[in-house]
Coordinates of C-alpha atoms in Angstrom, one line a residue:
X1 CA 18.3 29.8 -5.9
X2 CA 19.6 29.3 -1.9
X3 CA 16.1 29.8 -1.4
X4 CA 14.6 27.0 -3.3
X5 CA 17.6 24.6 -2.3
X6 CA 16.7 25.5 1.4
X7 CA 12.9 25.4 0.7
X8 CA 13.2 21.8 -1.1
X9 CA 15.4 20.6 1.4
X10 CA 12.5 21.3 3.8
X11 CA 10.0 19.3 2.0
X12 CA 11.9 16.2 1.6
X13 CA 12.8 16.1 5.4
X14 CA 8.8 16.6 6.1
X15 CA 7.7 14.2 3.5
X16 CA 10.0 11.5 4.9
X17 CA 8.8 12.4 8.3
X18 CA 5.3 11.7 7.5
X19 CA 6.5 8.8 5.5
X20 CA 8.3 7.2 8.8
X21 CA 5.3 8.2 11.1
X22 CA 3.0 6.8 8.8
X23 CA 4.8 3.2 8.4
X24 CA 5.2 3.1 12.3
X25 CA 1.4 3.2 12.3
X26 CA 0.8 0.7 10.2
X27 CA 3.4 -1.6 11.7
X28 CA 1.7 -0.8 15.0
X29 CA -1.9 -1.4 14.0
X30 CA -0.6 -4.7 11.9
X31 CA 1.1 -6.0 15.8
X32 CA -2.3 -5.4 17.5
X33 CA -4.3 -7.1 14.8
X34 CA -2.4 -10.2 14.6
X35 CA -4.4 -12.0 17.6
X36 CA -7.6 -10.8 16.0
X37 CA -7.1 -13.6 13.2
X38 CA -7.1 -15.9 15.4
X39 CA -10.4 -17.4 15.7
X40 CA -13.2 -20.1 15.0
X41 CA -13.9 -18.5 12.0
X42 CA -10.2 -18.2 10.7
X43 CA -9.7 -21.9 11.3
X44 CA -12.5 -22.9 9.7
X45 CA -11.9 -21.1 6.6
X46 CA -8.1 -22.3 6.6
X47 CA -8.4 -25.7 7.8
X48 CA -9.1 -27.4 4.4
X49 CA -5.7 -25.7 3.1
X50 CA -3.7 -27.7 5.4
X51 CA -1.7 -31.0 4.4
X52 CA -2.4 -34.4 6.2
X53 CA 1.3 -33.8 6.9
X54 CA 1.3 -30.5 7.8
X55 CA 4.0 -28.6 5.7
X56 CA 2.8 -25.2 5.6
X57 CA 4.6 -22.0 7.6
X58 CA 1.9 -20.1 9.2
X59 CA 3.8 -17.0 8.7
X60 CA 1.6 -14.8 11.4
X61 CA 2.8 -15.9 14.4
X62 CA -0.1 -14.5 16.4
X63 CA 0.3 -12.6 19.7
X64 CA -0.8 -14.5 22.1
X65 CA -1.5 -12.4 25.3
X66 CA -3.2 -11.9 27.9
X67 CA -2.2 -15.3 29.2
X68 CA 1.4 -15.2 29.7
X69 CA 3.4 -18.5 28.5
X70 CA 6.0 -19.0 31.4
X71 CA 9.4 -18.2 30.4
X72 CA 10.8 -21.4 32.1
X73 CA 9.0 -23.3 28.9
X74 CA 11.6 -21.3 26.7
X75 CA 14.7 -22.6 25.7
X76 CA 17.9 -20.2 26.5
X77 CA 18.3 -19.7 22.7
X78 CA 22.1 -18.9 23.6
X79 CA 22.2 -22.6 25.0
X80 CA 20.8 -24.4 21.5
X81 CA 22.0 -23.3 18.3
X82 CA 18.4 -25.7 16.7
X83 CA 16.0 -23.0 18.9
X84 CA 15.6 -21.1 15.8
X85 CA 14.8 -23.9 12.9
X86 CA 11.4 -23.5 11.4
X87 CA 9.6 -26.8 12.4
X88 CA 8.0 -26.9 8.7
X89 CA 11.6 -27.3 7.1
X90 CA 12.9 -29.8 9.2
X91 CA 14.7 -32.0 7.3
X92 CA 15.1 -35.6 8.2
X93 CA 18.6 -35.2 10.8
X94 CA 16.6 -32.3 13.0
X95 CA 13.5 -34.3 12.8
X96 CA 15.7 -37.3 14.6
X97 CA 17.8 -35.1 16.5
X98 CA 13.9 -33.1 17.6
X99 CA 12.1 -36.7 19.1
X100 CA 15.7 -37.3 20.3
X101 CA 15.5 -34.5 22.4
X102 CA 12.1 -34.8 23.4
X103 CA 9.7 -33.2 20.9
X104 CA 6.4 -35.2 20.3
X105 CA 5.1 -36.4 17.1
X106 CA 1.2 -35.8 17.6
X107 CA -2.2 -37.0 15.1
X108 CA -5.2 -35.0 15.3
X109 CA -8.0 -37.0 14.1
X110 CA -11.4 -36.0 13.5
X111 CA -13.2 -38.6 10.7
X112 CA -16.7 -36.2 11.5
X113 CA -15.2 -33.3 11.1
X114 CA -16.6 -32.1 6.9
X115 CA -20.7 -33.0 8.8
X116 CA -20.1 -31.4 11.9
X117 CA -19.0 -28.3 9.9
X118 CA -21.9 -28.9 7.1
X119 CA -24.1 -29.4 10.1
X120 CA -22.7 -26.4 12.0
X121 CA -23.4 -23.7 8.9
X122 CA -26.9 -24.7 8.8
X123 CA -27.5 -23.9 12.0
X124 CA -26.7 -27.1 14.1
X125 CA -24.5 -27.6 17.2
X126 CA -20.9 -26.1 17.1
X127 CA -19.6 -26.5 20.5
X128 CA -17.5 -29.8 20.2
X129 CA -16.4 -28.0 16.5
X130 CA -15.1 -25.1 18.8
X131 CA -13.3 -27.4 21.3
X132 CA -11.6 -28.9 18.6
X133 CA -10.7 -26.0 15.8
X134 CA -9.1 -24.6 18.7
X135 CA -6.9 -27.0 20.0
X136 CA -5.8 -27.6 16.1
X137 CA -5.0 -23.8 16.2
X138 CA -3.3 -24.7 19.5
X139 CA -1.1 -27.3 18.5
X140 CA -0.3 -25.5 15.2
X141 CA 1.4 -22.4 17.2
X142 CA 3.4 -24.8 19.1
X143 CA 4.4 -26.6 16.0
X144 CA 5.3 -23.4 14.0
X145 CA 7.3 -22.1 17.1
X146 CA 10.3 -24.0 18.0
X147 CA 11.4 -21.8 20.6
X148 CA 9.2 -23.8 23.5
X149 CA 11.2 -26.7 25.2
X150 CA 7.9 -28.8 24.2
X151 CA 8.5 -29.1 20.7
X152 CA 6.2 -30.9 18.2
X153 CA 8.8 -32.6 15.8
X154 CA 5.7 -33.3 13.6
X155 CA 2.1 -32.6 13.8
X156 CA -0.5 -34.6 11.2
X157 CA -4.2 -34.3 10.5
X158 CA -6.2 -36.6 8.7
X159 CA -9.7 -36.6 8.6
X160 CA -10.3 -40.7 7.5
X161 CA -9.0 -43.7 8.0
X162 CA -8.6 -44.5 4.4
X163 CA -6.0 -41.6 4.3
X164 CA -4.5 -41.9 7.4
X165 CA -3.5 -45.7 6.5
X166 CA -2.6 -45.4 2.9
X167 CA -0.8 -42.1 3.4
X168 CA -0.7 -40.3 6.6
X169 CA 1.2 -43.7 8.7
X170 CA 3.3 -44.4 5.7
X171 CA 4.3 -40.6 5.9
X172 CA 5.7 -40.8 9.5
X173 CA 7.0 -44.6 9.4
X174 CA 9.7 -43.5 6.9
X175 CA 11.0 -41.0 8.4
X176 CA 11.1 -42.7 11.8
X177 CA 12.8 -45.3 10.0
X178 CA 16.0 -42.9 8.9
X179 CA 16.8 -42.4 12.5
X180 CA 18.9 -44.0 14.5
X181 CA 18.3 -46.8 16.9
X182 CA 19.1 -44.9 20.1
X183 CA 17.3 -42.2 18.7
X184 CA 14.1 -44.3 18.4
X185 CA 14.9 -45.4 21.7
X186 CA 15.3 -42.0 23.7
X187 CA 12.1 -40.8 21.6
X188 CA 10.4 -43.7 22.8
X189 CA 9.1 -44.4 19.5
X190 CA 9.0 -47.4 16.7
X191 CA 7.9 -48.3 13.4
X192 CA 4.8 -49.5 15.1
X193 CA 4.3 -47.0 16.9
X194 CA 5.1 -43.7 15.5
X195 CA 3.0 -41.1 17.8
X196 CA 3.1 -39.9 21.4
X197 CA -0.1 -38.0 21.6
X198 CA -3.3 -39.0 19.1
X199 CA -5.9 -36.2 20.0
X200 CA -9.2 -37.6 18.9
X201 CA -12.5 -35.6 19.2
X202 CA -15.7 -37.8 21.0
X203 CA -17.2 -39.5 18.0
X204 CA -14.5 -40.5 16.3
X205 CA -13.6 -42.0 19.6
X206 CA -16.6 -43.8 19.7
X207 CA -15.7 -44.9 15.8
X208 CA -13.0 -46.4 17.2
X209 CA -14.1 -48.3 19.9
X210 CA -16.8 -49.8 17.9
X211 CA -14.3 -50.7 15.1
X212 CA -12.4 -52.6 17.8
X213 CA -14.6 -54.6 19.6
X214 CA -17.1 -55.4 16.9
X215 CA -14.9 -56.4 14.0
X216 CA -13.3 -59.5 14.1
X217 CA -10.2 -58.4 11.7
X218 CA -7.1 -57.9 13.8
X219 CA -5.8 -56.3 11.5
X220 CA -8.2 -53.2 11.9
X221 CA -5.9 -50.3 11.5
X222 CA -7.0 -49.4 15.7
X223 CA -6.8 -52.7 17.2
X224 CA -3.7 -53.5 18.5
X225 CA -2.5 -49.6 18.7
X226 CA -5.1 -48.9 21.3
X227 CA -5.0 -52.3 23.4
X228 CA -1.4 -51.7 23.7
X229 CA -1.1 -47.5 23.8
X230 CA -4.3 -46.6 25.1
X231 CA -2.1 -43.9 27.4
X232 CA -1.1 -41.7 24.2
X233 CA -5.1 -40.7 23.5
X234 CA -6.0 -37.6 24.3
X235 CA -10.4 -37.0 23.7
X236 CA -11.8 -34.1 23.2
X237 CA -14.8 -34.6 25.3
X238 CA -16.8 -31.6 24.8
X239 CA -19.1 -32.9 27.8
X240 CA -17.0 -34.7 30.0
X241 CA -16.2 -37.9 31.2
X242 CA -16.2 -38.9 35.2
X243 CA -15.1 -42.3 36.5
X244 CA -18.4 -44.1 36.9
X245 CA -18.8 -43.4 32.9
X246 CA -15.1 -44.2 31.8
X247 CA -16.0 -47.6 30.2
X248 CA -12.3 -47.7 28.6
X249 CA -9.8 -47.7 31.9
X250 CA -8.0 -44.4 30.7
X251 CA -6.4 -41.7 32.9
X252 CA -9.9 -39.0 33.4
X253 CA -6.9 -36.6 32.4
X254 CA -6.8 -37.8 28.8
X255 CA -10.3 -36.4 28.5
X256 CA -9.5 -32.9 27.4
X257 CA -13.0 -30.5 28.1
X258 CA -14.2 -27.0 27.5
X259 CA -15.0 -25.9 31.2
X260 CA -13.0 -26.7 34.1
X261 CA -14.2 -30.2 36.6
X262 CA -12.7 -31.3 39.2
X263 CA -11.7 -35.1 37.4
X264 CA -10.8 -34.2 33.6
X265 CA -8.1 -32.0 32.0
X266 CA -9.5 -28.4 31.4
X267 CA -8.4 -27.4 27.3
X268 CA -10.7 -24.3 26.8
X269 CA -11.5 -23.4 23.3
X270 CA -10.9 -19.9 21.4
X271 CA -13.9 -17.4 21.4
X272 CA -13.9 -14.8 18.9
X273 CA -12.7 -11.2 19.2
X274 CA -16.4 -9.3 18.0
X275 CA -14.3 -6.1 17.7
X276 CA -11.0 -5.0 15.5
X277 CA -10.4 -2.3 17.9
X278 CA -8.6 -2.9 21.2
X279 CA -10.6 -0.4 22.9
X280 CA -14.1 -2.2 22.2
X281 CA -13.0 -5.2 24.9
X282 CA -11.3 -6.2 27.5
X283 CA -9.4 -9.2 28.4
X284 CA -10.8 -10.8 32.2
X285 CA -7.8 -13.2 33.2
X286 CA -9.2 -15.2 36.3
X287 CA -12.1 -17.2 36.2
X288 CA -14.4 -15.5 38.6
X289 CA -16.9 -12.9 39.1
X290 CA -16.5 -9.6 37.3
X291 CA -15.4 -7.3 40.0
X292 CA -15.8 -3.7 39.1
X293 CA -14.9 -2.3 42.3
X294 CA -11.3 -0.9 40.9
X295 CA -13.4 0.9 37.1
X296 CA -15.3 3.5 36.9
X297 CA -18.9 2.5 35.3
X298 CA -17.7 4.3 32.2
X299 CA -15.5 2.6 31.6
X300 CA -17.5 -0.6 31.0
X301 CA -19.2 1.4 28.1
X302 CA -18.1 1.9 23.8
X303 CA -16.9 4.9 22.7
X304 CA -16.7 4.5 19.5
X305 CA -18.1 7.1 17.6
X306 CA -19.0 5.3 14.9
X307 CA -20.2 2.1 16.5
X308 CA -22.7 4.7 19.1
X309 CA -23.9 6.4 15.8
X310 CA -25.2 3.4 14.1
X311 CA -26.5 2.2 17.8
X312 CA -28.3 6.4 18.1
X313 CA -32.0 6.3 18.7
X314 CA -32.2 2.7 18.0
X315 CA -34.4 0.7 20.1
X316 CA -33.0 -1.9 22.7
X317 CA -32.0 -5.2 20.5
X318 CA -32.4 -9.1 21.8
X319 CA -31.1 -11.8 19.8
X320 CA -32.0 -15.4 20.8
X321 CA -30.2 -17.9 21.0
X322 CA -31.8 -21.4 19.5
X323 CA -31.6 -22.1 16.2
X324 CA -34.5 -24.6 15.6
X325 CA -37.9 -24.4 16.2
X326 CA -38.5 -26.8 19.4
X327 CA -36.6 -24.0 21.5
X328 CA -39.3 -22.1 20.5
X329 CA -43.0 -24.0 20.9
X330 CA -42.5 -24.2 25.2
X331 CA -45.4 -22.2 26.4
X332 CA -43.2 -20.9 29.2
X333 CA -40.5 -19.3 26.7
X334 CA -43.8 -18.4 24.4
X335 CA -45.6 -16.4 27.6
X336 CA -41.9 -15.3 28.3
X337 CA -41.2 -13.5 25.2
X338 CA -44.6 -11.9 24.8
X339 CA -44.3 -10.2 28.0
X340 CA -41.0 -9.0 27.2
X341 CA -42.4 -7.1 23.9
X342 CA -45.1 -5.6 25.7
X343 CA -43.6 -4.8 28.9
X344 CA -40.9 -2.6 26.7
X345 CA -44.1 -1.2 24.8
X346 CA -43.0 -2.8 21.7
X347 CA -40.3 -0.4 22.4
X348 CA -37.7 -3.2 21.5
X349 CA -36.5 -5.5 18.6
X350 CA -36.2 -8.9 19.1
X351 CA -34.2 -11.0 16.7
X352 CA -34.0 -14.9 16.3
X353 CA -31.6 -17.0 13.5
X354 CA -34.1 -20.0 13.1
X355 CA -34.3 -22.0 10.0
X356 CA -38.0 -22.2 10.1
X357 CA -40.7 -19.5 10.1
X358 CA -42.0 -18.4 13.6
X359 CA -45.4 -17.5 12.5
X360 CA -46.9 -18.3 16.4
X361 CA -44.5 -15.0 17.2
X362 CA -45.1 -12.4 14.7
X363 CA -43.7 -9.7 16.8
X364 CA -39.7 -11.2 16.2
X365 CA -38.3 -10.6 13.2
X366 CA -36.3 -13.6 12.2
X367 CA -33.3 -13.6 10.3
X368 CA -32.8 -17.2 9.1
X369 CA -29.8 -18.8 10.0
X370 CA -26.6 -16.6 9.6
X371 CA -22.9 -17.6 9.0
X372 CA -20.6 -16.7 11.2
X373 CA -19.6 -13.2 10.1
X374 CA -23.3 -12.3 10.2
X375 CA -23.5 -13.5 13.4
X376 CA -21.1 -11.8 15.2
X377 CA -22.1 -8.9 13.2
X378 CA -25.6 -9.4 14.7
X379 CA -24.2 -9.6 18.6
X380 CA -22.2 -6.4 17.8
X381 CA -25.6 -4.5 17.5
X382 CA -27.0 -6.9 20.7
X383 CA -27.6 -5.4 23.8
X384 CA -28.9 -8.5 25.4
X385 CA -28.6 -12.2 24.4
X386 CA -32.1 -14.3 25.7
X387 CA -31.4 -17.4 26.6
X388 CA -34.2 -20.3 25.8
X389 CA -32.9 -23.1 28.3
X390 CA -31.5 -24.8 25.6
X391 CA -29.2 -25.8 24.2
X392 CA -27.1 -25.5 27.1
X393 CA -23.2 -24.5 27.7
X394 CA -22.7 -24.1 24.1
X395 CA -20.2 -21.2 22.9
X396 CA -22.6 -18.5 22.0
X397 CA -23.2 -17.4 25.6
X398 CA -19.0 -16.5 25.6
X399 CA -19.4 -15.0 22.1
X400 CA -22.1 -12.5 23.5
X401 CA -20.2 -11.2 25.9
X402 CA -17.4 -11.1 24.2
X403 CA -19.6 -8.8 21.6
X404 CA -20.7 -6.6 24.5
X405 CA -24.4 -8.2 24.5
X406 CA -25.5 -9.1 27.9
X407 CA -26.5 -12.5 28.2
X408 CA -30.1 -13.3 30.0
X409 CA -29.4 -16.7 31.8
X410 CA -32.8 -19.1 32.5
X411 CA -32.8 -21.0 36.2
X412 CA -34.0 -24.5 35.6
X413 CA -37.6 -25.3 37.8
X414 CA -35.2 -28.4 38.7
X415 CA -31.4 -29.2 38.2
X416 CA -31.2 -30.5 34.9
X417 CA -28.6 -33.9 34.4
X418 CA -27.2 -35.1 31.4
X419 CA -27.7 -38.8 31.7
X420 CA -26.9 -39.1 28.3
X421 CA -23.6 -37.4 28.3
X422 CA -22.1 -36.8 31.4
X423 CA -24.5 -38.0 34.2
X424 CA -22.4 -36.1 37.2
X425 CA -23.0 -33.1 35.1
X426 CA -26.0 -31.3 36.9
X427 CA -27.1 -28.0 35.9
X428 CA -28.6 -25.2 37.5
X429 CA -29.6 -23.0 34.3
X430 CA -28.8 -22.6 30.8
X431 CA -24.6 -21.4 31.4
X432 CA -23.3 -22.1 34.7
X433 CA -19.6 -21.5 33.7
X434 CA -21.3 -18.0 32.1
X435 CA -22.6 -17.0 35.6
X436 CA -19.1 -18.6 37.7
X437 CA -16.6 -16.6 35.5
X438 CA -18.3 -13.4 34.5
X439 CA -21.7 -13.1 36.6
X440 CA -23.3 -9.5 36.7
X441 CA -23.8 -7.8 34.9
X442 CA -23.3 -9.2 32.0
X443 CA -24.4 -12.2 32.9
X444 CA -28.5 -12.0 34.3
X445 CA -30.0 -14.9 36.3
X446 CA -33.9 -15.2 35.4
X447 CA -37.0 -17.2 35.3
X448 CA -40.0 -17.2 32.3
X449 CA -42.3 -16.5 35.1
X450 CA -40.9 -13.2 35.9
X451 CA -43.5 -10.8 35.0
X452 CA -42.2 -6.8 35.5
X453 CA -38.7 -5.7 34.0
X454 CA -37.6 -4.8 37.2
X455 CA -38.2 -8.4 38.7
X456 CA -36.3 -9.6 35.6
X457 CA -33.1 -7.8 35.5
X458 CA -33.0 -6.4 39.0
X459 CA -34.0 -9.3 41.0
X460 CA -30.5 -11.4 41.2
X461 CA -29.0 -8.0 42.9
X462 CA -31.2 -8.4 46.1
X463 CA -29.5 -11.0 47.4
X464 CA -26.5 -9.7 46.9
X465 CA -25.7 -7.1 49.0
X466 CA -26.2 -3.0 48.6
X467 CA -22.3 -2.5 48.5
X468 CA -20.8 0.1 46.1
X469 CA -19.9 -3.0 44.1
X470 CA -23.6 -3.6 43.3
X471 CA -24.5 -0.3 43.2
X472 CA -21.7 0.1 40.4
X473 CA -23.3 -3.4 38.7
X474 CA -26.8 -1.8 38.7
X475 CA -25.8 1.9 37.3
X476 CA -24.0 0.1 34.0
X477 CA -27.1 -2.5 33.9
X478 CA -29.7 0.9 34.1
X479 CA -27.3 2.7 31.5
X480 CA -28.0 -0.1 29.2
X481 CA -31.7 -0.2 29.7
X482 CA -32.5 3.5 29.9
X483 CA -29.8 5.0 27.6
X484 CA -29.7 2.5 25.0
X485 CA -25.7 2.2 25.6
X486 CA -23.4 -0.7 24.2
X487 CA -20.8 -2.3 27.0
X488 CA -17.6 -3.4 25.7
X489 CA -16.8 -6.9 24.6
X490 CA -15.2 -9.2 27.8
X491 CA -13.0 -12.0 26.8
X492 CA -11.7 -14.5 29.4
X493 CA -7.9 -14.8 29.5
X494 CA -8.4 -18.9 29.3
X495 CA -10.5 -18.4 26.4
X496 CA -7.7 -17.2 23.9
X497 CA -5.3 -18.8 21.8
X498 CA -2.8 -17.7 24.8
X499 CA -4.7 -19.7 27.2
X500 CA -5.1 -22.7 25.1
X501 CA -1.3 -23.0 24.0
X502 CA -0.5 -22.2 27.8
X503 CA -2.4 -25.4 28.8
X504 CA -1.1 -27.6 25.9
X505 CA 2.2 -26.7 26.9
X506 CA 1.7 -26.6 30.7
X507 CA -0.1 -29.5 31.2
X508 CA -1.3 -31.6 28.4
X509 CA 2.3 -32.4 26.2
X510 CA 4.3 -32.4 29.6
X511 CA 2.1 -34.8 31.1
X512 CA 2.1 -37.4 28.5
X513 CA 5.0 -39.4 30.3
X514 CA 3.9 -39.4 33.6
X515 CA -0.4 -41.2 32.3
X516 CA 2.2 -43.8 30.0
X517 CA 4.5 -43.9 33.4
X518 CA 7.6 -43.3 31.9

């Protein structure tokens, strides 16, 4: 009978052992997934949950590292006995005693945004949808986090002016009007004008303006706000606007763009996370060149046994990028392509995601457009993302690499301007920002006249230098080629939620009283 007691005794202490060990893992994988939900894709499928008036907890407060948010932005949460409220449950004192103290009430607008998204699934443009799902996600954390000295007291999205009139404004206005004079007056606030940041994304903007100037009505719900508070807009500007094209007066710094210039305020946007696993990727914090000198090459290579047995005596895969069918009738890109196939030996398979059929190129096997789960799915399997010269600096450059896929990057014959959208804006090939912040080698310059492989992927490195830094870029370019071998996913530091809530909160909400002088 001891025996048993002692032998049971035994057991229970194991099984509660592996009971603890077990839920310490789970926790653990549970932490280091939270910043993996945080993507285009997440938003997209959330954002029609949310309220005009955003009342909603988002109860997974996502890490968000690698960009550290600096500590002086915290409030000493022994110093304010408030730091801790949940901003969704502010009732209507702490939501006086929040603008009293600073904290912005903010309107994201977006009147476009149901057809861009429509537009964006069938296999149109998504960049300016990118820019502005992730400054939504932005301004969410900051909302749902009152620890940050910038405070949002109240954050609304509205997506019409119908709504934003007949409930959105009427929202707002009454609880402004339960505060106190003083209150109103530190907040620098009113019932007229209830918000001191209105983010607005280009062609709502454009809405706006015409709505203004071309109706007669004063009492258009725009017209006086803007003539007499054009200093709380903020645009998303997805191509940037310099002085000569700045038609409305405003501060360049209230046009909020994806890539840094040298005149507008650089916002960034979110790019997925291709990979679950944290030892797929890396993070890359500074915008410059990849510089391997301080990894071994094999380090820039997956692992994953798993992943490397569905990638096992598969050929080379190229996706490219274009979704419709004038990307695809250039004889230049037509030559390009053919040569690729048979310089390989037909050794290769190329992929494209067009709507339409590509019967002049039998030898790529198209897979219709594909959502955005399939597509990443797709770029996991990539080893190389072909570049068509259009459309240019969209997201899906960024989202190769951050899948592992090397992206191949066509020079222009001549720098190619953007009258139409931001006529300083001269480029120099398909992803500038690609080739400034990354480069080699997972970013190749070429032309659609190169003819031999070698010329293709090797010919940007004699330029360069023979230095062990090259040497090192060549080995994990040849690995890729020659052993059919996946590189791990990069992700740019600026290009996280971190990175986006570090700039909201750095720059944009903090310099809202020095554009409205104040």
């Amino acid at each position: 009978m001891r025996k048993l007691t002692i032998f049971s005794f035994l057991s229970l202490f194991l099984l509660v052992n592996i009971c603890f060990i077990l839920y310490i893992k789970k926790t653990t994988r549970e932490i280091q997934s939270l910043d993996s939900t945080i993507t285009p894709t997440t938003i997209i499928d959330n954002v029609n949950s949310l309220n005009s008036n955003t009342d909603k907890t988002d109860n997974t407060h996502q890490i968000i590292e690698p960009l550290e948010i600096n500590k002086s932005l915290y409030h000493n949460n022994n110093n304010n006995e408030n730091n801790n409220l949940n901003n969704n449950n502010l009732n209507e004192n702490n939501f006086c005693n929040c603008i009293e103290n600073g904290g912005k009430t903010i309107l994201l607008f977006n009147k476009h945004y149901q057809i861009t998204l429509q537009n964006a699934k069938k296999g149109g443009p998504f960049g300016e949808l990118a820019v502005y799902l992730s400054v939504l996600k932005g301004l969410q954390y900051i909302y749902n986090n009152q620890n940050f000295k910038n405070k949002i007291c109240h954050l609304d999205i509205s997506y019409s002016e119908s709504e934003l009139k007949e409930k959105t404004l009427i929202n707002l206005q009454n609880k402004i009007k339960k505060c106190t004079l003083q209150q109103l007056q530190k907040s620098n606030l009113s019932e007229q004008n209830i918000y001191h940041l209105l983010f607005i994304e280009t062609y709502s903007f454009q809405d706006l303006l015409n709505n203004i100037f071309n109706i007669k009505d004063n009492s258009h719900i725009w017209h006086d706000h803007f003539s007499k508070f054009k200093c709380r807009y903020r645009i998303l500007d997805f191509w940037g606007t310099p002085e000569s094209q700045n038609h409305e007066k405003l501060n360049l710094k209230q046009y909020l763009i994806p890539y840094p210039n040298k005149y507008n305020q650089f916002i960034g946007y979110i790019v997925d996370k291709c990979f679950e696993n944290e030892n797929l990727f890396f993070y890359k914090k500074n915008l410059n060149k990849l510089n391997l000198e301080n990894y071994f090459v094999e380090n820039y290579f997956i692992e994953d046994k798993n992943l490397n047995k569905n990638l096992e005596n598969k050929k080379l895969e190229f996706l490219i990028w274009g979704k419709e069918l004038k990307y695809f009738h250039n004889q230049k890109v037509i030559n390009f392509l053919k040569n690729l196939n048979s310089k390989f030996n037909n050794e290769i398979t190329i992929y494209a995601t067009v709507k339409d059929n590509l019967d002049h190129l039998p030898f790529i096997k198209n897979l219709g457009v594909l959502n955005k789960e399939n597509w990443l799915k797709s770029l996991q399997k990539a080893h190389f993302v072909i570049g068509l010269g259009d459309p240019v600096i969209g997201p899906t450059a960024f989202d190769a690499i951050s899948c592992g896929a090397i992206f191949l990057n066509p020079i222009f014959d001549q720098p190619r301007t953007l009258y139409g959208m931001n006529k300083e804006l001269t480029l120099s090939n398909q992803h500038p920002y690609a080739e400034e912040f990354i480069g080699l080698p997972y970013v190749i310059p070429f032309r659609f006249e190169m003819n031999s492989l070698d010329e293709i992927f090797f010919s940007s490195f004699r330029n360069s230098g023979n230095n062990d830094e090259e040497k090192k870029k060549k080995a994990v370019l040849k690995e890729v080629l020659e052993g059919k071998r996946k590189l791990k996913g990069l992700i740019l530091g600026d290009y996280t939620l971190g990175g986006v809530v570090k700039r909201l909160l750095e720059e944009v909400l903090p310099m809202s009283e020095r554009i409205c002088g104040k």
